[in-house]
Coordinates of C-alpha atoms in Angstrom, one line a residue:
M1 CA 2.2 70.1 -28.5
I2 CA 3.1 74.0 -26.9
K3 CA 2.9 73.8 -23.0
I4 CA 1.9 77.5 -21.7
N5 CA 1.1 78.4 -18.5
T6 CA -2.2 80.6 -17.8
A7 CA -0.3 83.7 -18.3
E8 CA 1.0 83.4 -21.3
A9 CA -2.2 82.1 -22.6
K10 CA -4.4 84.9 -21.8
A11 CA -1.3 87.5 -23.1
R12 CA -1.1 85.4 -25.9
L13 CA -4.8 84.1 -26.8
S14 CA -4.4 84.9 -30.6
H15 CA -0.6 83.7 -31.1
Y16 CA -1.1 80.3 -29.9
L17 CA -5.0 80.0 -31.4
E18 CA -3.5 80.9 -34.8
R19 CA -0.8 78.1 -34.3
V20 CA -3.2 75.5 -33.6
E21 CA -4.7 76.8 -36.7
G22 CA -2.3 75.3 -38.7
G23 CA -2.6 71.9 -36.8
E24 CA -0.7 72.4 -33.2
T25 CA -1.8 71.2 -30.3
V26 CA -1.6 73.8 -27.5
V27 CA -1.5 72.9 -23.4
V28 CA -2.0 74.9 -20.8
C29 CA -1.6 74.8 -17.5
R30 CA -1.6 76.6 -14.0
R31 CA 1.0 75.4 -11.6
N32 CA 2.7 73.2 -14.7
V33 CA -0.6 70.5 -13.8
P34 CA -2.4 70.8 -17.1
I35 CA -5.4 72.4 -16.9
A36 CA -6.9 72.5 -20.3
E37 CA -5.6 71.0 -23.9
I38 CA -6.9 73.4 -27.0
R39 CA -6.4 71.2 -30.5
P40 CA -7.8 71.9 -33.9
L41 CA -11.4 70.3 -34.9
P42 CA -11.3 67.9 -37.2
K43 CA -11.6 68.0 -40.7
R44 CA -15.4 67.4 -42.2
P45 CA -16.3 67.5 -45.4
R46 CA -19.9 68.7 -46.4
E47 CA -22.5 66.9 -46.9
R48 CA -24.8 67.9 -49.6
R49 CA -27.8 67.6 -49.7
P50 CA -30.0 65.5 -52.3
V51 CA -31.2 67.3 -55.2
G52 CA -35.6 67.5 -54.2
I53 CA -36.2 66.9 -50.4
D54 CA -37.7 69.4 -49.7
R55 CA -40.1 68.4 -52.6
G56 CA -44.2 68.7 -50.8
M57 CA -43.2 71.1 -48.5
T58 CA -44.9 74.1 -47.9
I59 CA -42.7 76.9 -45.5

């Protein structure tokens, strides 16, 4: 987990977003008090739709 202040977050947001993409969590602090957490979203497998699910429907 990485802790950064708001000024650092503003100045280097793209850098920290790359680290989040790599699996790290970033905590943003204001005056050393945590105010936000940026973390990667869980990976979800794409659900496959059954063949013919829209059969008989008119668009």
